[in-house]
Amino acid sequence: MALAAEAFMTQLAAAEPWPENAALYQQLKDEQILLSDNASSLAVQAFLQMCNLPVRVVCRANAEYMSPSGKVPFIHVGNQVVSELGPIVQFVKAKGHSLSDGLDEVQKAEMKAYMELVNNMLLTAELYLQWCDDVTVEEITHLRYGSPYPWPLNRILSYQKQWEIRRKMKAIGWAGKSLEQVLEDVDQCCQALSQRLGTQPYFFNKQCKGLTFQYRRLVPKIRPTELDALVFGHLFTILTTQLTSDELSEKVKNYSNLIAFCRRIEQQYFEGHDKDSSSSATSRSAKRSLLR
Amino acid sequence: MAAPMELSCWGGGWGLPSVHPESLTVMAYAKFSGAPLTVNAINNCWRAPKGEVPILISEDTVISQPAKILNFLRKQKYNADYELSAKQGADTLAYIALLEEKLLPALLHTFWVEAENYCSVTKPWFASRIPFPLSLYLPGKMSREALNRILLTRGGPPLYSLTEVEAQIYRDAKECLNLLSKRLGTSQFFFGNRPSTLDAFVFGFLAPLYKVCFPRVQLQEHLKQLPNLCRFCDDILSCYFRLAVSGHSPAGQDTVDANLQKLTQLVNKESNLIEKIRLSLFLCRWTTTFVRVLSIPLES
């Protein structure tokens, strides 16, 4: 049933062009949103910027409940609502915009594999840190997650979500891991990403139509793909979020090419759009913090 | 050089050294890297498996998950990846994540959740290798854990019923198989001519799906349409495990498998019958004692 509905939606999506009033919904930026949701939201924003599709970010306290899949972010385009990066990429592709068209089959397989790596390791590690590490849970998560709601609803929602995430961690075998092991996994993931990226500007350097002026010459443009958007979303959020300790961001900072990658994408796609001009991945003094 | 290492894992069948994907991954890696591993298949004895399987025991160290076991073997200088470049090492991690996210739910479903497969193949096979009374409980527990994992990781909205979740996970698994097939292409192994960690993981996941004879086989049929993956499994079986390969006489192997399955079912029916007879004898004895006890006041 859901597959038939999806096929129907794709047909509908293909019919209309991208409207000017597309909106991306996420939780409240300063008080409520958590590390993992912020990373996912930033990944989608980066992807839409890379496709040159305008979208405005709308912050709502109940974004999670509005979402069709229960996860943020979701986009409201025309009369359709699509959540999570995977389905959004498919939706945007149905409208005729794609970042990974020029890749061959083997490269597409590699791209999907790396996206699963980020979801499997980085996202799960973020969820673990937010919901299973007692210090972070007490000092940050419980305070932020239910903050728009009055007591006792804020605590109830928070505990309910924690219970749900802990069940999932137990099912996939992460409940028995210690924080050090999780950080080691993050390190392994960052190492893999760093090795794959190497000295290239993006993960897949496919040349696309058009030329750009670089080093006093006209050179073919290289476009990023959705993998770049996803990696940027997660790494930038990890680097710029203040948690109880710096261990997580230190793991990413060990890899200078990843920091340069985040800086490059930020400069190219977010500078000028971001009114909060003091935030920058590398500026230590003006760290954009999600903590009050 | 290294201390003797013993691997405790589920046994083999249908032409495989083990039917359990994780056990098979570890055994394959040990063969690729030349690690001298003594394999103890769990059989019907009182050393019942508790918790994780496979388990590697080396002197006093006990290690339980495939990734950790492989790390341990690498530290003992049994490394199948030393010829890989940094990028290939990174690709290994990425493809293993792809297998775990996209293929594993469907594999668990085929073995443990699909009712016909579970009742006619998986449960009798595992129950025959676990001592009574655990054989009544453990297969059910493994099945519930598999369903739990599938629902918790893939069962959220907008998929609200188990059939929708099943459809989605099988779709993802078929896509994953297609991606693996494209990545493998015409080469013998995923990275060059020597097998590595990724080959061990892919073999561990694909071989049970390829060889075990299930009544409901949609994923197996899809796999059989990808000849390079089938050839990959058969090559590893014939080169590293020296087991007969079904590629030349599929009909013959199929009848052998069918016969084996019938025999297993017969044996299980007989053991069920024996257990029922035991239970009824016990009940008879208990009833007789009860009647005797009751009749004492009457006699007096």
Coordinates of C-alpha atoms in Angstrom, one line a residue:
Chain A
M1 CA 0.0 0.0 0.0
A2 CA 2.8 2.4 1.0
L3 CA 4.7 1.5 -2.1
A4 CA 1.8 2.2 -4.4
A5 CA 1.2 5.5 -2.6
E6 CA 4.9 6.4 -3.1
A7 CA 4.7 5.7 -6.8
F8 CA 1.6 7.9 -7.0
M9 CA 3.4 10.7 -5.1
T10 CA 6.3 10.5 -7.5
Q11 CA 3.9 11.0 -10.4
L12 CA 2.4 14.1 -8.7
A13 CA 5.8 15.5 -7.8
A14 CA 6.9 15.3 -11.4
A15 CA 3.9 17.3 -12.6
E16 CA 4.7 20.6 -10.8
P17 CA 7.8 22.7 -10.7
W18 CA 9.5 23.7 -7.4
P19 CA 7.5 26.5 -5.8
E20 CA 8.9 29.6 -4.2
N21 CA 7.2 29.0 -0.9
A22 CA 8.7 25.6 0.0
A23 CA 9.3 25.3 3.7
L24 CA 11.5 23.1 5.8
Y25 CA 10.3 22.3 9.3
Q26 CA 12.4 21.5 12.2
Q27 CA 12.3 22.0 16.0
L28 CA 13.1 25.3 17.7
K29 CA 16.6 26.2 16.9
D30 CA 17.9 27.8 20.1
E31 CA 16.0 26.0 22.8
Q32 CA 14.8 22.6 21.6
I33 CA 16.6 20.9 18.8
L34 CA 19.1 18.2 19.6
L35 CA 22.4 17.3 17.9
S36 CA 21.1 14.5 15.7
D37 CA 18.0 16.4 14.5
N38 CA 20.1 19.5 13.8
A39 CA 22.5 17.4 11.8
S40 CA 19.8 15.8 9.7
S41 CA 18.2 19.2 9.1
L42 CA 21.4 20.8 8.1
A43 CA 22.1 18.0 5.7
V44 CA 18.7 18.6 4.0
Q45 CA 19.3 22.3 3.9
A46 CA 22.7 21.8 2.3
F47 CA 21.3 19.4 -0.3
L48 CA 18.6 21.9 -1.3
Q49 CA 21.2 24.7 -1.5
M50 CA 23.4 22.5 -3.7
C51 CA 20.4 21.9 -6.0
N52 CA 19.7 25.6 -6.1
L53 CA 16.2 25.1 -4.7
P54 CA 14.9 27.9 -2.4
V55 CA 13.5 26.8 0.9
R56 CA 12.8 28.7 4.1
V57 CA 13.4 27.1 7.5
V58 CA 10.4 27.2 9.8
C59 CA 10.9 26.3 13.5
R60 CA 8.0 24.6 15.3
A61 CA 8.0 23.0 18.6
N62 CA 5.9 20.1 17.4
A63 CA 7.8 19.5 14.1
E64 CA 8.5 15.9 15.1
Y65 CA 4.8 15.1 15.4
M66 CA 3.9 16.9 12.2
S67 CA 6.3 14.8 10.2
P68 CA 4.8 11.9 8.3
S69 CA 7.5 9.6 9.5
G70 CA 8.0 11.0 13.0
K71 CA 11.5 12.3 12.1
V72 CA 12.7 15.8 11.3
P73 CA 13.3 17.5 9.1
F74 CA 10.4 17.5 6.6
I75 CA 9.7 19.7 3.7
H76 CA 6.3 21.1 2.7
V77 CA 6.4 21.6 -1.1
G78 CA 3.1 22.5 -2.9
N79 CA 0.7 20.2 -1.3
Q80 CA 3.1 17.4 -0.5
V81 CA 5.0 16.7 2.7
V82 CA 8.2 14.6 2.6
S83 CA 10.5 13.8 5.5
E84 CA 14.1 12.6 5.8
L85 CA 17.0 13.0 3.4
G86 CA 16.5 9.7 1.4
P87 CA 12.8 10.4 0.4
I88 CA 13.6 14.1 -0.1
V89 CA 16.3 13.2 -2.6
Q90 CA 13.9 10.9 -4.5
F91 CA 11.2 13.6 -4.4
V92 CA 13.6 16.3 -5.8
K93 CA 14.8 13.8 -8.4
A94 CA 11.2 13.3 -9.5
K95 CA 11.0 17.1 -10.0
G96 CA 14.0 16.9 -12.4
H97 CA 16.8 18.0 -10.1
S98 CA 19.5 15.5 -9.3
L99 CA 23.1 15.8 -8.0
S100 CA 24.1 12.2 -8.7
D101 CA 23.0 11.7 -12.3
G102 CA 26.5 11.8 -13.7
L103 CA 27.8 9.0 -11.6
D104 CA 28.2 5.6 -13.0
E105 CA 26.6 2.5 -11.4
V106 CA 29.7 1.6 -9.3
Q107 CA 30.0 5.1 -8.0
K108 CA 26.3 5.2 -7.2
A109 CA 26.7 2.0 -5.2
E110 CA 29.7 3.5 -3.4
M111 CA 27.7 6.7 -2.6
K112 CA 24.8 4.7 -1.1
A113 CA 27.2 2.6 0.9
Y114 CA 28.9 5.7 2.4
M115 CA 25.5 7.3 3.2
E116 CA 24.6 4.1 5.1
L117 CA 28.0 4.3 6.9
V118 CA 27.2 7.8 8.1
N119 CA 23.7 6.8 9.1
N120 CA 24.9 3.6 10.7
M121 CA 27.8 5.0 12.7
L122 CA 27.6 8.8 13.0
L123 CA 23.9 9.2 13.5
T124 CA 23.7 6.2 15.8
A125 CA 26.6 7.6 17.8
E126 CA 24.9 11.0 18.1
L127 CA 21.7 9.3 19.3
Y128 CA 23.7 7.2 21.8
L129 CA 25.4 10.3 23.2
Q130 CA 22.2 12.2 23.5
W131 CA 20.0 9.5 25.0
C132 CA 22.2 6.8 26.5
D133 CA 25.0 8.8 28.1
D134 CA 23.7 9.7 31.5
V135 CA 25.7 12.9 31.9
T136 CA 24.5 14.4 28.6
V137 CA 21.0 13.2 29.1
E138 CA 20.7 14.9 32.5
E139 CA 22.4 18.1 31.6
I140 CA 21.3 18.7 28.1
T141 CA 18.8 16.4 26.5
H142 CA 16.1 16.4 29.2
L143 CA 16.3 20.1 29.5
R144 CA 16.0 20.8 25.8
Y145 CA 13.7 18.1 24.4
G146 CA 10.6 19.1 26.2
S147 CA 11.4 22.7 26.8
P148 CA 8.4 24.3 24.9
Y149 CA 6.0 22.2 27.0
P150 CA 4.9 22.7 30.6
W151 CA 5.7 20.4 33.4
P152 CA 5.0 17.4 33.6
L153 CA 4.6 17.0 29.9
N154 CA 8.2 18.0 29.2
R155 CA 9.5 15.2 31.4
I156 CA 7.1 12.6 30.2
L157 CA 7.9 13.3 26.5
S158 CA 11.5 13.2 27.2
Y159 CA 11.4 9.9 29.1
Q160 CA 9.2 8.4 26.5
K161 CA 11.7 9.3 23.8
Q162 CA 14.6 8.0 25.8
W163 CA 12.9 4.7 26.4
E164 CA 12.2 4.4 22.7
I165 CA 15.8 5.1 21.7
R166 CA 17.2 2.8 24.3
R167 CA 15.0 0.0 23.1
K168 CA 16.4 0.5 19.6
M169 CA 20.0 0.7 20.8
K170 CA 19.4 -2.6 22.6
A171 CA 18.0 -4.2 19.5
I172 CA 21.0 -3.3 17.3
G173 CA 23.5 -4.2 20.0
W174 CA 24.7 -0.7 21.0
A175 CA 23.3 -0.8 24.5
G176 CA 26.3 -2.8 25.7
K177 CA 28.8 -0.3 24.3
S178 CA 30.6 2.1 26.5
L179 CA 31.1 5.8 25.6
E180 CA 34.8 5.1 24.7
Q181 CA 33.8 2.4 22.3
V182 CA 31.2 4.7 20.7
L183 CA 33.8 7.4 20.3
E184 CA 36.2 4.9 18.8
D185 CA 33.5 4.0 16.2
V186 CA 33.1 7.7 15.4
D187 CA 36.8 7.9 15.0
Q188 CA 36.8 4.9 12.6
C189 CA 34.0 6.4 10.6
C190 CA 35.7 9.8 10.4
Q191 CA 38.9 8.0 9.3
A192 CA 37.1 6.2 6.6
L193 CA 35.5 9.4 5.4
S194 CA 38.8 11.2 5.5
Q195 CA 40.5 8.5 3.5
R196 CA 37.8 8.4 0.9
L197 CA 37.8 12.2 0.6
G198 CA 41.6 12.5 0.3
T199 CA 42.7 15.8 -1.2
Q200 CA 39.6 16.2 -3.5
P201 CA 37.1 18.9 -2.9
Y202 CA 34.1 16.6 -2.8
F203 CA 33.6 12.9 -2.5
F204 CA 32.8 12.3 -6.1
N205 CA 34.4 14.8 -8.4
K206 CA 32.1 14.5 -11.4
Q207 CA 32.3 17.3 -13.8
C208 CA 29.1 18.9 -14.8
K209 CA 27.9 21.4 -17.5
G210 CA 29.3 24.8 -17.2
L211 CA 32.7 26.3 -16.4
T212 CA 33.9 28.2 -13.4
F213 CA 36.8 30.6 -13.0
Q214 CA 39.6 29.1 -10.9
Y215 CA 43.3 29.9 -10.7
R216 CA 42.9 32.4 -13.6
R217 CA 41.5 29.7 -15.9
L218 CA 38.2 28.4 -16.9
V219 CA 37.8 24.9 -15.5
P220 CA 34.8 22.5 -15.6
K221 CA 32.5 22.9 -12.6
I222 CA 32.6 20.1 -10.0
R223 CA 29.4 19.6 -8.2
P224 CA 28.9 17.9 -4.9
T225 CA 26.4 15.1 -4.3
E226 CA 23.9 14.2 -1.6
L227 CA 26.7 12.3 0.2
D228 CA 28.6 15.6 0.6
A229 CA 25.4 17.2 2.0
L230 CA 24.9 14.4 4.5
V231 CA 28.5 14.4 5.7
F232 CA 28.6 18.2 5.9
G233 CA 25.4 18.2 8.0
H234 CA 26.7 15.8 10.5
L235 CA 30.3 17.0 10.8
F236 CA 29.5 20.7 10.9
T237 CA 26.9 20.1 13.6
I238 CA 29.4 18.0 15.6
L239 CA 32.0 20.6 15.3
T240 CA 29.8 23.5 16.3
T241 CA 27.7 22.0 19.1
Q242 CA 28.8 22.5 22.6
L243 CA 28.2 19.3 24.7
T244 CA 29.3 18.4 28.2
S245 CA 32.7 17.5 26.8
D246 CA 34.7 18.1 23.6
E247 CA 35.5 14.5 23.0
L248 CA 33.2 14.0 20.0
S249 CA 34.3 17.2 18.2
E250 CA 38.0 16.3 19.0
K251 CA 37.5 13.1 17.1
V252 CA 36.5 15.0 14.0
K253 CA 39.1 17.7 14.4
N254 CA 41.8 15.0 14.0
Y255 CA 41.2 15.0 10.3
S256 CA 42.1 18.3 8.7
N257 CA 40.7 17.5 5.3
L258 CA 37.2 17.0 6.8
I259 CA 37.4 20.4 8.5
A260 CA 38.5 22.0 5.2
F261 CA 35.6 20.2 3.5
C262 CA 33.1 21.6 6.0
R263 CA 34.6 25.1 5.6
R264 CA 34.4 24.9 1.8
I265 CA 30.8 23.9 1.7
E266 CA 29.9 26.5 4.3
Q267 CA 31.5 29.2 2.4
Q268 CA 30.1 28.2 -0.9
Y269 CA 26.5 27.4 0.0
F270 CA 25.8 29.1 3.3
E271 CA 27.7 32.4 3.4
G272 CA 25.4 35.2 2.8
H273 CA 22.3 33.1 3.6
D274 CA 23.3 32.8 7.2
K275 CA 22.6 36.0 9.1
D276 CA 24.4 34.8 12.1
S277 CA 27.7 35.8 10.6
S278 CA 29.9 35.0 13.6
S279 CA 29.3 31.3 13.3
S280 CA 32.0 29.4 11.5
A281 CA 33.2 25.9 11.9
T282 CA 36.8 26.9 12.6
S283 CA 36.3 30.0 14.7
R284 CA 36.7 28.7 18.2
S285 CA 35.8 31.9 19.9
A286 CA 32.5 32.2 18.2
K287 CA 31.2 28.7 18.4
R288 CA 27.6 28.4 17.5
S289 CA 26.2 26.6 20.5
L290 CA 22.9 24.8 20.8
L291 CA 23.2 25.0 24.6
R292 CA 21.7 28.0 26.3
Chain B
M1 CA 53.3 -18.1 17.3
A2 CA 49.9 -17.3 18.7
A3 CA 48.0 -19.1 21.3
P4 CA 45.6 -21.8 20.1
M5 CA 42.2 -20.2 19.2
E6 CA 38.9 -21.9 19.4
L7 CA 35.8 -20.7 17.7
S8 CA 32.4 -21.8 19.0
C9 CA 29.7 -21.4 16.3
W10 CA 26.6 -22.9 14.7
G11 CA 27.3 -25.9 12.5
G12 CA 26.8 -26.4 8.8
G13 CA 24.3 -27.7 6.4
W14 CA 23.2 -27.5 2.8
G15 CA 26.8 -27.5 1.7
L16 CA 27.9 -24.7 4.0
P17 CA 30.4 -24.9 6.9
S18 CA 27.9 -22.9 8.9
V19 CA 24.3 -21.7 8.3
H20 CA 24.7 -18.7 10.6
P21 CA 25.8 -15.5 8.8
E22 CA 28.0 -14.2 11.5
S23 CA 29.7 -17.5 12.2
L24 CA 30.3 -18.0 8.5
T25 CA 31.8 -14.5 8.2
V26 CA 34.4 -15.3 10.9
M27 CA 35.2 -18.7 9.5
A28 CA 35.7 -17.2 6.0
Y29 CA 38.0 -14.5 7.3
A30 CA 40.0 -17.1 9.2
K31 CA 40.4 -19.1 6.0
F32 CA 41.4 -15.9 4.0
S33 CA 43.9 -14.8 6.5
G34 CA 45.3 -18.2 7.3
A35 CA 44.4 -18.1 11.0
P36 CA 44.6 -21.5 12.6
L37 CA 41.2 -21.7 14.2
T38 CA 39.7 -24.8 15.8
V39 CA 36.0 -24.7 15.0
N40 CA 33.6 -26.3 17.5
A41 CA 30.2 -26.5 16.1
I42 CA 27.5 -26.2 18.7
N43 CA 25.7 -29.6 18.8
N44 CA 23.4 -31.4 21.0
C45 CA 25.4 -31.4 24.1
W46 CA 25.2 -29.7 27.5
R47 CA 27.5 -26.8 26.6
A48 CA 24.5 -24.8 25.5
P49 CA 25.0 -21.5 23.8
K50 CA 24.3 -18.6 26.0
G51 CA 24.2 -15.1 24.5
E52 CA 26.3 -14.3 21.5
V53 CA 27.4 -16.8 18.9
P54 CA 30.1 -17.0 17.4
I55 CA 32.6 -16.8 20.3
L56 CA 36.3 -16.9 20.0
I57 CA 38.3 -18.3 22.9
S58 CA 42.0 -17.8 23.0
E59 CA 43.7 -18.6 26.3
D60 CA 41.8 -16.5 28.7
T61 CA 40.3 -14.0 26.3
V62 CA 36.7 -14.5 25.2
I63 CA 35.5 -12.3 22.3
S64 CA 32.0 -12.3 21.0
Q65 CA 31.1 -10.1 18.0
P66 CA 32.3 -10.7 14.4
A67 CA 33.8 -7.2 14.1
K68 CA 35.7 -7.6 17.4
I69 CA 36.8 -11.2 16.6
L70 CA 38.2 -9.9 13.2
N71 CA 40.0 -7.1 15.0
F72 CA 41.5 -9.6 17.4
L73 CA 42.7 -11.8 14.6
R74 CA 44.3 -8.8 12.9
K75 CA 46.1 -7.9 16.1
Q76 CA 47.4 -11.5 16.1
K77 CA 48.9 -10.7 12.7
Y78 CA 46.3 -12.6 10.7
N79 CA 45.4 -9.8 8.4
A80 CA 43.6 -10.3 5.1
D81 CA 43.6 -6.6 4.4
Y82 CA 47.2 -5.7 4.3
E83 CA 47.3 -5.2 0.5
L84 CA 44.3 -2.8 0.6
S85 CA 44.8 0.9 0.1
A86 CA 43.4 3.4 2.6
K87 CA 40.5 4.2 0.3
Q88 CA 39.7 0.5 -0.1
G89 CA 39.7 0.1 3.7
A90 CA 37.2 2.9 3.9
D91 CA 35.1 1.3 1.2
T92 CA 35.1 -1.9 3.2
L93 CA 33.5 -0.1 6.2
A94 CA 31.0 1.6 4.0
Y95 CA 29.9 -1.6 2.3
I96 CA 29.6 -3.5 5.6
A97 CA 27.3 -0.7 6.8
L98 CA 25.3 -1.1 3.6
L99 CA 24.9 -4.9 4.3
E100 CA 23.9 -4.4 7.9
E101 CA 21.3 -1.7 7.1
K102 CA 19.8 -3.0 3.9
L103 CA 20.4 -6.7 3.6
L104 CA 20.4 -7.9 7.2
P105 CA 16.7 -7.1 8.0
A106 CA 15.5 -9.2 5.0
L107 CA 17.9 -12.0 5.9
L108 CA 16.6 -12.1 9.5
H109 CA 13.1 -12.0 8.1
T110 CA 13.7 -14.9 5.7
F111 CA 15.2 -17.1 8.4
W112 CA 13.3 -16.2 11.5
V113 CA 10.1 -14.3 10.9
E114 CA 8.6 -15.7 7.7
A115 CA 6.3 -18.3 9.2
E116 CA 6.7 -21.2 6.7
N117 CA 10.5 -20.8 6.6
Y118 CA 10.8 -20.6 10.3
C119 CA 8.5 -23.6 11.1
S120 CA 9.8 -26.0 8.4
V121 CA 13.5 -25.1 8.2
T122 CA 15.0 -22.8 10.8
K123 CA 13.3 -24.0 14.0
P124 CA 13.9 -27.7 13.4
W125 CA 17.5 -27.1 12.4
F126 CA 18.4 -25.0 15.4
A127 CA 16.3 -27.0 17.8
S128 CA 18.0 -30.2 16.8
R129 CA 21.4 -28.7 17.8
I130 CA 20.3 -27.3 21.2
P131 CA 19.7 -29.7 24.1
F132 CA 16.3 -30.2 25.5
P133 CA 14.7 -28.2 27.3
L134 CA 16.5 -25.1 25.8
S135 CA 15.4 -26.3 22.3
L136 CA 11.9 -25.4 23.2
Y137 CA 12.8 -21.9 24.2
L138 CA 15.9 -20.6 22.4
P139 CA 14.7 -20.7 18.8
G140 CA 11.5 -18.9 19.8
K141 CA 13.6 -16.3 21.6
M142 CA 15.9 -15.8 18.6
S143 CA 12.8 -15.4 16.4
R144 CA 11.3 -12.8 18.7
E145 CA 14.6 -10.9 18.8
A146 CA 14.8 -10.9 15.0
L147 CA 11.2 -9.5 14.7
N148 CA 11.9 -6.9 17.4
R149 CA 15.0 -5.7 15.6
I150 CA 13.2 -5.4 12.2
L151 CA 10.3 -3.5 13.7
L152 CA 12.4 -1.2 15.8
T153 CA 14.8 -0.3 13.1
R154 CA 12.5 -0.3 10.0
G155 CA 8.9 -0.4 11.4
G156 CA 8.2 3.3 12.1
P157 CA 5.5 5.4 10.3
P158 CA 4.5 5.7 7.5
L159 CA 4.7 1.9 7.4
Y160 CA 2.1 0.7 9.9
S161 CA 1.6 -3.0 9.2
L162 CA 4.0 -5.8 9.1
T163 CA 3.3 -6.5 5.5
E164 CA 4.3 -3.0 4.5
V165 CA 7.5 -3.3 6.5
E166 CA 8.2 -6.7 4.9
A167 CA 7.6 -5.2 1.4
Q168 CA 10.0 -2.3 2.1
I169 CA 12.8 -4.5 3.6
Y170 CA 12.7 -6.9 0.7
R171 CA 12.8 -4.1 -1.7
D172 CA 15.8 -2.6 0.0
A173 CA 17.5 -6.0 0.2
K174 CA 17.0 -6.6 -3.6
E175 CA 18.5 -3.1 -4.2
C176 CA 21.4 -4.0 -2.0
L177 CA 22.0 -7.2 -3.9
N178 CA 22.0 -5.3 -7.2
L179 CA 24.5 -2.8 -5.8
L180 CA 26.8 -5.5 -4.7
S181 CA 26.5 -7.2 -8.0
K182 CA 27.4 -4.0 -9.8
R183 CA 30.3 -3.4 -7.5
L184 CA 31.7 -6.9 -7.9
G185 CA 31.3 -6.8 -11.7
T186 CA 33.4 -9.5 -13.3
S187 CA 36.3 -9.6 -10.8
Q188 CA 36.9 -12.6 -8.6
F189 CA 36.8 -10.7 -5.3
F190 CA 35.8 -7.2 -4.4
F191 CA 39.3 -5.8 -4.2
G192 CA 41.5 -7.5 -6.7
N193 CA 42.5 -11.1 -6.7
R194 CA 42.8 -11.7 -3.0
P195 CA 39.8 -12.0 -0.6
S196 CA 39.6 -9.5 2.2
T197 CA 37.3 -8.5 5.1
L198 CA 34.5 -7.3 2.8
D199 CA 34.5 -10.6 0.9
A200 CA 34.2 -12.4 4.2
F201 CA 31.2 -10.3 5.2
V202 CA 29.5 -10.5 1.8
F203 CA 30.0 -14.3 1.7
G204 CA 28.8 -14.7 5.3
F205 CA 25.5 -12.8 4.4
L206 CA 24.9 -14.2 0.9
A207 CA 25.9 -17.9 1.2
P208 CA 23.1 -18.9 3.7
L209 CA 20.6 -17.1 1.5
Y210 CA 21.9 -18.8 -1.6
K211 CA 22.2 -22.4 -0.3
V212 CA 19.6 -23.0 2.4
C213 CA 16.4 -24.5 0.9
F214 CA 13.5 -22.5 2.0
P215 CA 9.8 -22.9 1.0
R216 CA 9.4 -19.1 0.6
V217 CA 12.3 -18.0 -1.5
Q218 CA 11.7 -14.5 -3.1
L219 CA 15.1 -13.1 -2.0
Q220 CA 16.9 -16.3 -3.0
E221 CA 15.4 -16.2 -6.4
H222 CA 16.5 -12.6 -6.8
L223 CA 20.0 -13.6 -5.8
K224 CA 20.1 -16.5 -8.3
Q225 CA 19.5 -14.0 -11.0
L226 CA 22.8 -12.3 -10.2
P227 CA 25.2 -14.9 -11.6
N228 CA 28.4 -13.0 -10.5
L229 CA 27.3 -13.1 -6.8
C230 CA 26.5 -16.9 -7.1
R231 CA 29.8 -17.5 -8.7
F232 CA 31.5 -15.5 -5.9
C233 CA 29.9 -17.8 -3.3
D234 CA 30.7 -21.0 -5.1
D235 CA 34.3 -20.0 -5.7
I236 CA 34.9 -19.3 -2.1
L237 CA 33.2 -22.5 -1.1
S238 CA 35.3 -24.6 -3.5
C239 CA 38.6 -22.8 -3.0
Y240 CA 38.6 -22.2 0.7
F241 CA 36.2 -24.7 2.2
R242 CA 36.7 -27.5 -0.3
L243 CA 33.1 -28.4 -0.2
A244 CA 31.1 -29.7 -3.2
V245 CA 29.5 -27.0 -5.2
S246 CA 26.0 -27.3 -6.6
G247 CA 26.8 -25.4 -9.8
H248 CA 27.2 -28.4 -12.0
S249 CA 24.3 -30.5 -11.0
P250 CA 21.7 -28.3 -9.4
A251 CA 18.9 -30.9 -9.8
G252 CA 21.0 -33.6 -8.1
Q253 CA 21.9 -31.3 -5.2
D254 CA 18.3 -30.1 -4.9
T255 CA 17.1 -33.7 -4.5
V256 CA 19.8 -34.4 -2.0
D257 CA 18.8 -31.3 -0.1
A258 CA 15.1 -32.2 -0.3
N259 CA 15.8 -35.7 1.0
L260 CA 17.9 -34.2 3.8
Q261 CA 15.1 -31.9 4.7
K262 CA 12.6 -34.7 4.7
L263 CA 14.9 -36.8 6.9
T264 CA 15.4 -33.9 9.3
Q265 CA 11.6 -33.4 9.5
L266 CA 11.1 -37.2 10.1
V267 CA 13.7 -37.2 12.8
N268 CA 12.1 -34.1 14.4
K269 CA 8.7 -35.7 14.2
E270 CA 10.1 -38.8 15.9
S271 CA 11.8 -36.9 18.6
N272 CA 8.6 -34.9 19.2
L273 CA 6.7 -38.2 19.4
I274 CA 9.2 -39.6 21.9
E275 CA 8.9 -36.5 24.0
K276 CA 5.1 -36.8 23.9
I277 CA 5.3 -40.5 25.0
R278 CA 7.6 -39.5 27.8
L279 CA 5.3 -36.7 28.9
S280 CA 2.2 -39.1 28.7
L281 CA 4.1 -41.7 30.8
F282 CA 5.0 -39.1 33.3
L283 CA 1.4 -38.0 33.5
C284 CA 0.1 -41.6 33.8
R285 CA 2.5 -42.2 36.7
W286 CA 1.5 -39.0 38.4
T287 CA -2.2 -39.8 37.9
T288 CA -1.7 -43.3 39.4
T289 CA 0.1 -41.8 42.4
F290 CA -2.6 -39.2 42.9
V291 CA -5.4 -41.8 42.7
R292 CA -3.5 -44.1 45.2
V293 CA -3.1 -41.1 47.6
L294 CA -6.8 -40.3 47.3
S295 CA -7.9 -43.9 47.8
I296 CA -6.0 -44.3 51.1
P297 CA -8.7 -42.5 53.2
L298 CA -11.4 -44.5 51.3
E299 CA -9.7 -47.8 52.1
S300 CA -9.2 -46.9 55.7

